[in-house]
Amino acid sequence: MQATLLVVDDDRDIREIIRQVAEIKDYEVIEAEDATVGLEKMRTMAPDLSILDVGLPGGIDGVELCQQIHEIAPQHPVLIISGQATPEKAVEALKHGAFDYLGKPLNLEKLMLLVDRALSSAATAREIERVSDERKAVYGFDRLVGNCKQMHHVIDTAQKVAAVQFATVLLTGESGTGKELVAHAIHLASPNADKPFVEVNCAAMPETLLEAELFGYEKGAFTDAKQRKRGLFEVASGGTFFLDEIGEMPLNLQVKLLKVIEERTFRRVGGTQPLQMKFRLIAATNANLMEQIETGKFRRDLYYRLAVFAIHLPPLRERGHDTVDIAMHFVEKFNREFGKNIKGISPDAERLLTSYNWPGNIRELRNAVERAVLIGVGPYIQANDLAVLPMQESPAPSKMSMPESDIDAMLDNRDNFSIDVPQTGVNLEEVEKQLIRIAMRHCKNNASAAARFLRMTRETLRYRLKKYGIREEMEA
Ligand SMILES: Nc1ncnc2c1ncn2[C@@H]1O[C@H](COP(=O)(O)OP(=O)(O)OP(=O)(O)O)[C@@H](O)[C@H]1O
Ligand SMILES: [Mg+2]
């Protein structure tokens, strides 16, 4: 049985004839003679599509019935059929969410074609919804763990701006505080969630390239412009444009960006035609823009344009117990990834989590927990597993996340640890890959140090880094 169709018509012959053609196509048919019976069958038998006659006995016509059906099942496809040639009714039906309208005498072939089309478009809509739900689970606000007052404020503001179409947002906060995550969440909670999310890092490109990427260019605009190229502002049309590290944007381009925001139009490089700015701009930075304004590195006027909605992500060290909650969130995540079963965090590890000052914020916490889950032997993560030291003052940013003394201690203890292996077994290559990643991170990407850490020769490590593509990953 392909799908079930509900046919609501007071004319028994019409119902019968629709049943006959539909059954040839393997559809099951449910019949109803008026709106009340139709609604009842809609509720109890959950058909996949409805065919409704406009003129029905009993005071509720087909168009009203269509509305009532959509109150029960908003995505349910409805086809309206009618004996009276009333174009107003057709328009009204379409306005109330009917898929299409067909006059009587019925062209049955056409009706069946419409049934097929409506069903397949409903299936596509369901699929889009499913995918967007999945994306929301990955990037949406649900993924933002945070119960402290500041984070409530952040999430609350972000949800409010998300609802304002194309409103510009400025995200500030130290590295690793979640700016990118919030940018994605705003996009996914906005009315344009199914439109593109385009992101560009201003620090990653030289000025001329950045301009060409953002604005696009016309053929012949410069020597290499052999073909017209759409800029990323155009690609983002209808969606969100995420400009990361805006503090690194060259002053020249800042002027051009300001003009785009003010006039809500832009031109391709070498182009004359103005194009509409039809996207939400989210800018992010971990720099102190106020300081940069003072030193002339950032334009004050651009700052005020961007900061209409300014959201500041607080550093992790100011989020109190959130650190433990976020750590637990990562424990669960890495349990799943590594097939482990760590149950929680020991009290001394918890104390360490809340007293350490996390210069790398949540990214650093995530790395620390990843490592702890991987090497942890007992049911609870211990302070030692975290490889961080409680510090009152900020360490220099260049300092390794694992102190030398700890590495030495580990080297002394080299045979005194074991790795917990899940019942289901492990993929040795995967474990090796993880260990190499961890070693590289702790040694700040210094391959010689990481080789020593793993007790391999530099050549062996270099070979494995290449084999697993770890260097590219780290540089990304
Ligand atoms: N509140 C949170 N709950 C759970 N995970 C979080 C939270 N905030 C950030 N993360 C995770 O922490 C990591 C770093 O976050 P993100 O990349 O968004 O930081 P960022 O502010 O953009 O950093 P940078 O300035 O270095 O680009 C990501 O893996 C992100 O998923
Ligand atoms: Mg980022």
Short mmCIF file of C-alpha atoms and ligand atoms in Angstrom, two decimals:
data_model
loop_
_atom_site.label_atom_id
_atom_site.label_comp_id
_atom_site.label_asym_id
_atom_site.label_seq_id
_atom_site.Cartn_x
_atom_site.Cartn_y
_atom_site.Cartn_z
CA MET A 1 0.00 0.00 0.00
CA GLN A 2 1.55 3.29 -1.13
CA ALA A 3 -0.33 5.94 0.82
CA THR A 4 -3.77 6.59 2.26
CA LEU A 5 -6.05 9.23 0.74
CA LEU A 6 -9.04 10.76 2.49
CA VAL A 7 -11.79 11.77 0.07
CA VAL A 8 -14.45 14.13 1.48
CA ASP A 9 -17.36 14.68 -0.94
CA ASP A 10 -21.11 14.43 -0.46
CA ASP A 11 -21.44 12.94 -3.94
CA ARG A 12 -21.11 9.18 -3.58
CA ASP A 13 -20.35 8.71 -7.31
CA ILE A 14 -17.41 11.08 -7.17
CA ARG A 15 -16.00 9.28 -4.11
CA GLU A 16 -16.41 5.97 -5.86
CA ILE A 17 -14.74 7.05 -9.09
CA ILE A 18 -11.78 8.56 -7.19
CA ARG A 19 -11.51 5.30 -5.22
CA GLN A 20 -11.34 3.30 -8.44
CA VAL A 21 -8.50 5.28 -10.06
CA ALA A 22 -6.65 5.61 -6.77
CA GLU A 23 -6.76 1.89 -6.08
CA ILE A 24 -5.29 1.17 -9.50
CA LYS A 25 -2.33 3.20 -8.34
CA ASP A 26 -2.21 1.19 -5.13
CA TYR A 27 -3.47 3.97 -2.87
CA GLU A 28 -5.81 3.13 -0.01
CA VAL A 29 -8.92 5.31 0.11
CA ILE A 30 -10.96 6.46 3.10
CA GLU A 31 -14.28 8.14 2.36
CA ALA A 32 -16.32 10.76 4.21
CA GLU A 33 -19.53 12.49 3.19
CA ASP A 34 -19.13 15.69 5.19
CA ALA A 35 -16.61 17.75 7.15
CA THR A 36 -17.45 16.28 10.57
CA VAL A 37 -16.91 12.70 9.44
CA GLY A 38 -13.84 13.87 7.48
CA LEU A 39 -12.24 15.43 10.55
CA GLU A 40 -13.01 12.35 12.61
CA LYS A 41 -11.29 10.10 10.06
CA MET A 42 -8.40 12.54 9.82
CA ARG A 43 -7.87 12.15 13.57
CA THR A 44 -8.35 8.42 13.81
CA MET A 45 -6.86 7.13 10.58
CA ALA A 46 -4.11 9.69 9.87
CA PRO A 47 -4.28 9.65 6.06
CA ASP A 48 -1.33 10.95 4.03
CA LEU A 49 -3.33 13.32 1.83
CA SER A 50 -6.88 14.70 1.58
CA ILE A 51 -9.06 15.49 -1.40
CA LEU A 52 -11.81 17.90 -0.33
CA ASP A 53 -14.88 19.04 -2.17
CA VAL A 54 -15.70 22.72 -1.63
CA GLY A 55 -19.49 22.50 -1.31
CA LEU A 56 -20.18 20.19 1.62
CA PRO A 57 -23.38 19.75 3.61
CA GLY A 58 -23.50 20.62 7.30
CA GLY A 59 -22.18 24.18 7.34
CA ILE A 60 -18.45 23.59 7.01
CA ASP A 61 -17.14 23.92 3.46
CA GLY A 62 -14.01 22.34 1.99
CA VAL A 63 -11.86 25.44 2.46
CA GLU A 64 -12.73 25.68 6.16
CA LEU A 65 -12.17 21.98 6.53
CA CYS A 66 -8.73 22.43 4.98
CA GLN A 67 -7.90 24.96 7.73
CA GLN A 68 -9.17 22.65 10.46
CA ILE A 69 -7.14 19.77 9.09
CA HIS A 70 -4.04 21.96 9.14
CA GLU A 71 -4.66 22.69 12.79
CA ILE A 72 -4.31 18.97 13.43
CA ALA A 73 -1.51 18.34 10.92
CA PRO A 74 0.08 21.54 9.59
CA GLN A 75 2.07 19.82 6.81
CA HIS A 76 -0.76 17.59 5.58
CA PRO A 77 -1.22 17.97 1.78
CA VAL A 78 -4.74 18.94 0.67
CA LEU A 79 -6.24 19.01 -2.83
CA ILE A 80 -9.48 20.95 -3.31
CA ILE A 81 -12.04 19.92 -5.94
CA SER A 82 -15.14 21.87 -6.83
CA GLY A 83 -18.17 21.75 -9.05
CA GLN A 84 -18.78 25.46 -9.06
CA ALA A 85 -16.44 27.39 -11.25
CA THR A 86 -15.47 29.81 -8.47
CA PRO A 87 -11.97 31.22 -8.89
CA GLU A 88 -12.29 33.14 -5.59
CA LYS A 89 -12.70 29.84 -3.76
CA ALA A 90 -9.65 28.46 -5.53
CA VAL A 91 -7.56 31.43 -4.45
CA GLU A 92 -8.91 31.19 -0.91
CA ALA A 93 -8.11 27.49 -0.75
CA LEU A 94 -4.54 28.04 -1.89
CA LYS A 95 -4.17 30.87 0.59
CA HIS A 96 -5.21 28.51 3.35
CA GLY A 97 -2.49 26.06 2.48
CA ALA A 98 -4.14 23.76 -0.06
CA PHE A 99 -1.61 22.22 -2.42
CA ASP A 100 -3.76 22.73 -5.52
CA TYR A 101 -7.29 23.19 -6.85
CA LEU A 102 -9.11 21.23 -9.54
CA GLY A 103 -12.51 21.96 -11.11
CA LYS A 104 -15.25 19.43 -11.90
CA PRO A 105 -15.90 17.55 -14.11
CA LEU A 106 -12.75 15.94 -12.78
CA ASN A 107 -9.89 15.15 -15.05
CA LEU A 108 -8.90 11.99 -13.17
CA GLU A 109 -5.53 11.68 -14.78
CA LYS A 110 -4.69 15.19 -13.70
CA LEU A 111 -6.03 14.51 -10.21
CA MET A 112 -3.75 11.49 -9.79
CA LEU A 113 -0.81 13.49 -11.08
CA LEU A 114 -1.52 16.14 -8.44
CA VAL A 115 -1.79 13.44 -5.77
CA ASP A 116 1.65 12.09 -6.71
CA ARG A 117 3.14 15.53 -6.76
CA ALA A 118 1.63 16.64 -3.44
CA LEU A 119 2.77 13.45 -1.72
CA SER A 120 6.30 13.74 -2.98
CA SER A 121 6.53 17.40 -2.04
CA ALA A 122 5.27 16.54 1.46
CA ALA A 123 7.93 13.85 1.70
CA THR A 124 10.59 16.37 0.70
CA ALA A 125 9.31 18.84 3.29
CA ARG A 126 9.49 16.13 5.95
CA GLU A 127 13.04 15.29 4.90
CA ILE A 128 14.10 18.94 5.06
CA GLU A 129 12.57 19.22 8.50
CA ARG A 130 14.37 16.08 9.63
CA VAL A 131 17.73 17.33 8.38
CA SER A 132 17.19 20.74 9.90
CA ASP A 133 16.27 19.11 13.22
CA GLU A 134 19.48 17.15 13.04
CA ARG A 135 21.44 20.31 12.33
CA LYS A 136 19.72 22.02 15.20
CA ALA A 137 20.77 19.19 17.47
CA VAL A 138 24.35 19.70 16.34
CA TYR A 139 24.56 23.46 16.19
CA GLY A 140 21.43 24.86 17.80
CA PHE A 141 21.02 26.51 21.15
CA ASP A 142 20.47 23.05 22.62
CA ARG A 143 24.17 22.48 22.20
CA LEU A 144 25.09 25.46 24.32
CA VAL A 145 25.54 24.22 27.86
CA GLY A 146 25.21 27.07 30.32
CA ASN A 147 23.21 27.71 33.45
CA CYS A 148 25.01 30.70 34.92
CA LYS A 149 23.41 34.13 34.87
CA GLN A 150 25.68 35.54 32.16
CA MET A 151 24.99 32.63 29.83
CA HIS A 152 21.26 32.90 30.38
CA HIS A 153 21.56 36.49 29.30
CA VAL A 154 23.65 35.52 26.25
CA ILE A 155 21.21 32.84 25.13
CA ASP A 156 18.21 35.03 25.77
CA THR A 157 19.61 37.94 23.72
CA ALA A 158 20.81 35.64 20.94
CA GLN A 159 17.37 34.04 20.67
CA LYS A 160 15.76 37.45 20.46
CA VAL A 161 18.04 38.70 17.66
CA ALA A 162 17.67 35.39 15.83
CA ALA A 163 14.01 36.19 15.38
CA VAL A 164 14.78 39.58 13.78
CA GLN A 165 15.37 38.93 10.10
CA PHE A 166 18.76 40.13 8.82
CA ALA A 167 19.64 41.97 12.04
CA THR A 168 23.40 42.51 12.38
CA VAL A 169 25.12 40.97 15.40
CA LEU A 170 28.54 41.48 16.97
CA LEU A 171 29.94 38.61 19.06
CA THR A 172 32.87 39.33 21.33
CA GLY A 173 34.75 37.15 23.78
CA GLU A 174 38.08 35.44 24.34
CA SER A 175 39.20 32.61 22.12
CA GLY A 176 37.27 29.41 22.68
CA THR A 177 34.29 30.98 24.45
CA GLY A 178 31.76 29.78 21.87
CA LYS A 179 31.34 32.66 19.41
CA GLU A 180 31.17 30.39 16.42
CA LEU A 181 28.74 28.08 18.15
CA VAL A 182 26.46 31.02 19.00
CA ALA A 183 26.67 32.31 15.40
CA HIS A 184 25.47 28.92 14.11
CA ALA A 185 22.75 28.78 16.75
CA ILE A 186 21.45 32.25 15.78
CA HIS A 187 21.33 31.18 12.15
CA LEU A 188 19.51 27.95 12.93
CA ALA A 189 16.97 29.68 15.14
CA SER A 190 16.29 32.39 12.56
CA PRO A 191 13.49 32.35 9.99
CA ASN A 192 16.18 31.73 7.34
CA ALA A 193 17.66 28.59 8.86
CA ASP A 194 17.37 26.65 5.62
CA LYS A 195 19.32 29.28 3.69
CA PRO A 196 23.13 29.29 3.47
CA PHE A 197 25.47 29.98 6.38
CA VAL A 198 28.68 31.34 4.90
CA GLU A 199 31.73 32.01 6.99
CA VAL A 200 34.94 33.87 6.27
CA ASN A 201 37.89 34.44 8.53
CA CYS A 202 39.32 37.92 7.94
CA ALA A 203 42.71 36.91 9.32
CA ALA A 204 43.14 34.10 6.83
CA MET A 205 43.45 36.11 3.61
CA PRO A 206 45.39 39.02 2.18
CA GLU A 207 43.35 42.17 1.59
CA THR A 208 42.83 41.98 -2.19
CA LEU A 209 41.81 38.35 -2.06
CA LEU A 210 39.44 39.01 0.83
CA GLU A 211 37.74 41.80 -1.10
CA ALA A 212 37.34 39.64 -4.22
CA GLU A 213 35.98 36.77 -2.12
CA LEU A 214 33.43 38.92 -0.34
CA PHE A 215 32.24 41.12 -3.17
CA GLY A 216 32.94 38.94 -6.20
CA TYR A 217 34.18 40.48 -9.42
CA GLU A 218 33.30 41.13 -13.03
CA LYS A 219 35.27 39.64 -15.87
CA GLY A 220 38.36 41.76 -16.52
CA ALA A 221 38.16 43.63 -13.20
CA PHE A 222 41.83 42.73 -12.71
CA THR A 223 44.41 40.65 -14.52
CA ASP A 224 43.36 37.30 -13.13
CA ALA A 225 39.64 37.91 -13.46
CA LYS A 226 39.04 35.75 -16.50
CA GLN A 227 35.45 35.09 -15.61
CA ARG A 228 32.78 36.85 -13.59
CA LYS A 229 32.69 35.44 -10.07
CA ARG A 230 29.92 35.69 -7.52
CA GLY A 231 31.14 36.96 -4.17
CA LEU A 232 30.34 35.26 -0.87
CA PHE A 233 27.93 38.10 -0.03
CA GLU A 234 25.88 36.84 -2.95
CA VAL A 235 26.28 33.20 -1.99
CA ALA A 236 24.93 34.03 1.48
CA SER A 237 21.79 35.53 -0.03
CA GLY A 238 18.78 34.91 2.19
CA GLY A 239 20.94 33.44 4.94
CA THR A 240 23.73 34.41 7.31
CA PHE A 241 27.21 35.76 6.70
CA PHE A 242 29.66 35.08 9.51
CA LEU A 243 32.73 37.34 9.44
CA ASP A 244 35.16 35.90 11.95
CA GLU A 245 38.07 37.88 13.43
CA ILE A 246 36.64 41.16 12.20
CA GLY A 247 39.34 42.92 14.23
CA GLU A 248 41.84 41.76 11.61
CA MET A 249 39.97 43.35 8.72
CA PRO A 250 42.14 45.89 6.87
CA LEU A 251 40.96 49.52 7.25
CA ASN A 252 40.30 49.88 3.54
CA LEU A 253 37.85 47.00 3.60
CA GLN A 254 36.30 48.28 6.80
CA VAL A 255 35.24 51.37 4.86
CA LYS A 256 33.69 49.21 2.16
CA LEU A 257 31.90 46.97 4.65
CA LEU A 258 30.49 50.02 6.43
CA LYS A 259 29.07 51.23 3.14
CA VAL A 260 27.43 47.86 2.50
CA ILE A 261 25.75 47.93 5.91
CA GLU A 262 24.63 51.54 5.57
CA GLU A 263 23.27 51.29 2.06
CA ARG A 264 22.34 47.62 2.18
CA THR A 265 23.75 47.28 -1.32
CA PHE A 266 27.14 46.36 -2.77
CA ARG A 267 28.84 46.00 -6.13
CA ARG A 268 31.12 43.35 -7.51
CA VAL A 269 34.72 44.51 -8.00
CA GLY A 270 34.70 46.21 -11.41
CA GLY A 271 30.90 46.08 -11.49
CA THR A 272 28.36 48.86 -11.80
CA GLN A 273 25.16 47.04 -10.94
CA PRO A 274 24.20 47.45 -7.27
CA LEU A 275 23.23 44.19 -5.57
CA GLN A 276 21.03 43.97 -2.48
CA MET A 277 22.50 42.98 0.88
CA LYS A 278 20.07 40.21 1.63
CA PHE A 279 21.70 38.43 4.52
CA ARG A 280 22.31 38.70 8.25
CA LEU A 281 25.82 39.77 9.10
CA ILE A 282 27.33 38.26 12.24
CA ALA A 283 30.79 39.60 13.05
CA ALA A 284 32.99 38.05 15.73
CA THR A 285 36.24 38.96 17.39
CA ASN A 286 38.38 38.01 20.37
CA ALA A 287 40.19 41.34 20.15
CA ASN A 288 39.32 44.38 22.21
CA LEU A 289 37.76 46.57 19.54
CA MET A 290 37.62 49.59 21.84
CA GLU A 291 41.38 49.48 22.22
CA GLN A 292 41.74 49.03 18.49
CA ILE A 293 39.57 52.08 17.92
CA GLU A 294 41.87 54.08 20.19
CA THR A 295 44.95 52.97 18.28
CA GLY A 296 43.32 53.63 14.92
CA LYS A 297 43.16 49.96 13.88
CA PHE A 298 39.39 49.79 13.82
CA ARG A 299 36.83 52.31 12.63
CA ARG A 300 34.54 53.67 15.30
CA ASP A 301 31.65 54.18 12.85
CA LEU A 302 31.85 50.55 11.71
CA TYR A 303 31.91 49.42 15.33
CA TYR A 304 28.64 51.19 16.09
CA ARG A 305 27.04 49.75 12.97
CA LEU A 306 28.05 46.22 13.96
CA ALA A 307 27.26 46.56 17.63
CA VAL A 308 23.52 47.22 17.23
CA PHE A 309 23.17 43.84 18.91
CA ALA A 310 26.40 43.14 20.76
CA ILE A 311 26.72 39.86 22.62
CA HIS A 312 29.67 39.23 24.89
CA LEU A 313 30.64 35.65 25.65
CA PRO A 314 32.10 35.57 29.17
CA PRO A 315 35.35 33.68 29.78
CA LEU A 316 34.87 30.20 31.21
CA ARG A 317 36.56 31.13 34.51
CA GLU A 318 33.64 33.48 35.22
CA ARG A 319 30.95 30.90 34.64
CA GLY A 320 31.12 29.15 38.00
CA HIS A 321 29.62 25.68 38.04
CA ASP A 322 29.04 25.76 34.27
CA THR A 323 32.60 24.50 33.90
CA VAL A 324 31.63 21.24 35.56
CA ASP A 325 28.38 20.99 33.58
CA ILE A 326 30.20 21.57 30.30
CA ALA A 327 32.89 19.07 31.32
CA MET A 328 30.16 16.47 31.98
CA HIS A 329 28.67 17.25 28.59
CA PHE A 330 32.03 16.47 27.01
CA VAL A 331 32.47 13.34 29.13
CA GLU A 332 29.24 12.01 27.62
CA LYS A 333 30.29 13.03 24.14
CA PHE A 334 33.70 11.33 24.37
CA ASN A 335 32.23 8.29 26.12
CA ARG A 336 30.15 7.80 22.99
CA GLU A 337 33.05 8.49 20.65
CA PHE A 338 35.55 6.23 22.35
CA GLY A 339 33.09 3.61 23.55
CA LYS A 340 33.99 4.34 27.17
CA ASN A 341 31.83 4.45 30.24
CA ILE A 342 33.18 7.17 32.51
CA LYS A 343 30.46 7.91 35.03
CA GLY A 344 31.48 11.29 36.31
CA ILE A 345 34.05 13.61 37.76
CA SER A 346 35.70 13.07 41.15
CA PRO A 347 35.43 15.87 43.74
CA ASP A 348 39.11 16.78 43.47
CA ALA A 349 38.86 16.94 39.67
CA GLU A 350 35.79 19.12 40.06
CA ARG A 351 37.70 21.46 42.35
CA LEU A 352 40.45 21.63 39.78
CA LEU A 353 37.96 22.40 37.01
CA THR A 354 36.52 25.35 38.90
CA SER A 355 39.83 26.74 40.17
CA TYR A 356 41.87 26.55 36.99
CA ASN A 357 41.58 29.71 34.93
CA TRP A 358 41.13 28.19 31.45
CA PRO A 359 42.96 30.64 29.19
CA GLY A 360 41.80 28.62 26.19
CA ASN A 361 38.26 28.53 27.58
CA ILE A 362 35.86 25.84 26.39
CA ARG A 363 38.14 24.62 23.63
CA GLU A 364 40.82 23.91 26.23
CA LEU A 365 38.30 22.28 28.56
CA ARG A 366 37.13 20.07 25.74
CA ASN A 367 40.69 18.96 24.99
CA ALA A 368 41.39 18.28 28.65
CA VAL A 369 38.23 16.18 29.00
CA GLU A 370 38.91 14.33 25.75
CA ARG A 371 42.28 13.31 27.05
CA ALA A 372 40.93 12.42 30.47
CA VAL A 373 38.21 10.20 29.02
CA LEU A 374 40.71 8.47 26.81
CA ILE A 375 43.30 7.70 29.46
CA GLY A 376 41.00 7.50 32.52
CA VAL A 377 40.99 4.07 34.13
CA GLY A 378 38.38 4.27 36.88
CA PRO A 379 34.71 5.17 36.68
CA TYR A 380 35.46 8.79 37.65
CA ILE A 381 37.80 11.33 36.13
CA GLN A 382 40.58 12.21 38.54
CA ALA A 383 42.39 15.54 38.82
CA ASN A 384 45.55 13.94 37.42
CA ASP A 385 43.76 12.87 34.26
CA LEU A 386 42.99 16.48 33.42
CA ALA A 387 46.61 17.53 33.00
CA VAL A 388 45.97 21.10 34.07
CA LEU A 389 47.15 22.92 37.16
CA PRO A 390 45.07 25.24 39.31
CA MET A 391 46.47 28.71 38.78
CA GLN A 392 45.53 31.99 40.28
CA GLU A 393 47.12 34.09 37.56
CA SER A 394 46.88 33.85 33.82
CA PRO A 395 49.74 31.89 32.41
CA ALA A 396 51.51 33.33 29.40
CA PRO A 397 49.45 32.41 26.34
CA SER A 398 52.36 30.60 24.76
CA LYS A 399 52.66 28.22 27.67
CA MET A 400 51.96 24.57 27.02
CA SER A 401 48.61 23.42 28.31
CA MET A 402 50.36 20.56 30.05
CA PRO A 403 53.10 21.83 32.34
CA GLU A 404 56.61 20.42 31.80
CA SER A 405 56.65 19.05 35.32
CA ASP A 406 53.56 17.01 34.56
CA ILE A 407 55.05 15.63 31.40
CA ASP A 408 58.18 14.66 33.34
CA ALA A 409 56.03 12.98 35.95
CA MET A 410 54.25 11.10 33.26
CA LEU A 411 57.53 10.11 31.65
CA ASP A 412 58.72 8.76 34.99
CA ASN A 413 55.50 6.88 35.29
CA ARG A 414 55.66 5.68 31.76
CA ASP A 415 54.63 2.13 32.44
CA ASN A 416 52.31 2.93 35.28
CA PHE A 417 49.13 3.59 33.42
CA SER A 418 46.66 1.50 31.57
CA ILE A 419 43.99 2.31 29.06
CA ASP A 420 40.48 1.15 29.67
CA VAL A 421 39.25 -0.86 26.72
CA PRO A 422 35.52 -1.22 26.05
CA GLN A 423 33.91 -4.65 25.76
CA THR A 424 33.17 -3.98 22.14
CA GLY A 425 36.86 -3.64 21.34
CA VAL A 426 38.76 -0.71 19.87
CA ASN A 427 40.14 0.37 16.57
CA LEU A 428 43.88 0.48 17.20
CA GLU A 429 44.51 3.01 14.47
CA GLU A 430 41.85 5.26 15.96
CA VAL A 431 43.47 5.03 19.39
CA GLU A 432 46.86 5.77 17.89
CA LYS A 433 45.43 8.73 16.05
CA GLN A 434 43.85 10.09 19.23
CA LEU A 435 47.06 9.69 21.20
CA ILE A 436 49.06 11.48 18.53
CA ARG A 437 46.54 14.32 18.46
CA ILE A 438 46.72 14.65 22.21
CA ALA A 439 50.52 14.57 22.20
CA MET A 440 50.64 17.23 19.50
CA ARG A 441 48.27 19.46 21.38
CA HIS A 442 50.16 19.17 24.61
CA CYS A 443 53.40 19.90 22.88
CA LYS A 444 51.90 22.91 21.10
CA ASN A 445 52.34 21.27 17.71
CA ASN A 446 56.07 20.86 18.26
CA ALA A 447 56.69 17.55 16.53
CA SER A 448 60.05 16.89 18.17
CA ALA A 449 58.57 17.32 21.63
CA ALA A 450 55.57 15.18 20.70
CA ALA A 451 57.87 12.45 19.38
CA ARG A 452 59.71 12.43 22.70
CA PHE A 453 56.39 12.41 24.52
CA LEU A 454 55.29 9.34 22.61
CA ARG A 455 58.70 7.73 22.73
CA MET A 456 59.02 7.48 18.97
CA THR A 457 61.55 8.82 16.58
CA ARG A 458 60.77 12.08 14.83
CA GLU A 459 60.67 10.24 11.52
CA THR A 460 58.09 7.74 12.76
CA LEU A 461 55.92 10.49 14.14
CA ARG A 462 56.26 12.56 10.99
CA TYR A 463 55.20 9.54 8.95
CA ARG A 464 52.11 8.99 11.11
CA LEU A 465 51.15 12.65 11.15
CA LYS A 466 51.14 12.52 7.41
CA LYS A 467 49.35 9.20 7.22
CA TYR A 468 46.53 10.40 9.47
CA GLY A 469 46.48 13.94 8.06
CA ILE A 470 46.87 15.28 11.59
CA ARG A 471 48.99 18.29 10.77
CA GLU A 472 46.48 19.67 8.30
CA GLU A 473 43.78 19.09 10.86
CA MET A 474 45.69 21.00 13.51
CA GLU A 475 46.49 23.86 11.20
CA ALA A 476 42.90 24.14 10.06
N1 LIG B 1 28.38 26.73 26.11
C1 LIG B 1 28.96 25.71 25.45
N2 LIG B 1 28.53 24.45 25.65
C2 LIG B 1 29.10 23.41 25.01
N3 LIG B 1 30.12 23.53 24.15
C3 LIG B 1 30.59 24.76 23.89
C4 LIG B 1 30.03 25.92 24.52
N4 LIG B 1 30.68 27.00 24.05
C5 LIG B 1 31.62 26.55 23.20
N5 LIG B 1 31.59 25.21 23.08
C6 LIG B 1 32.50 24.37 22.26
O1 LIG B 1 33.81 24.87 22.49
C7 LIG B 1 34.59 24.91 21.32
C8 LIG B 1 35.06 26.30 21.01
O2 LIG B 1 33.96 27.13 20.67
P1 LIG B 1 33.97 28.12 19.42
O3 LIG B 1 34.75 27.58 18.30
O4 LIG B 1 32.59 28.53 19.15
O5 LIG B 1 34.79 29.34 20.07
P2 LIG B 1 35.18 30.77 19.49
O6 LIG B 1 34.73 31.76 20.48
O7 LIG B 1 34.68 30.89 18.10
O8 LIG B 1 36.77 30.71 19.50
P3 LIG B 1 37.85 31.53 18.59
O9 LIG B 1 37.81 32.96 19.02
O10 LIG B 1 39.14 30.87 18.95
O11 LIG B 1 37.47 31.32 17.16
C9 LIG B 1 33.72 24.31 20.25
O12 LIG B 1 34.01 22.93 20.17
C10 LIG B 1 32.32 24.54 20.77
O13 LIG B 1 31.44 23.58 20.25
MG MG B 2 35.75 30.93 16.25
#
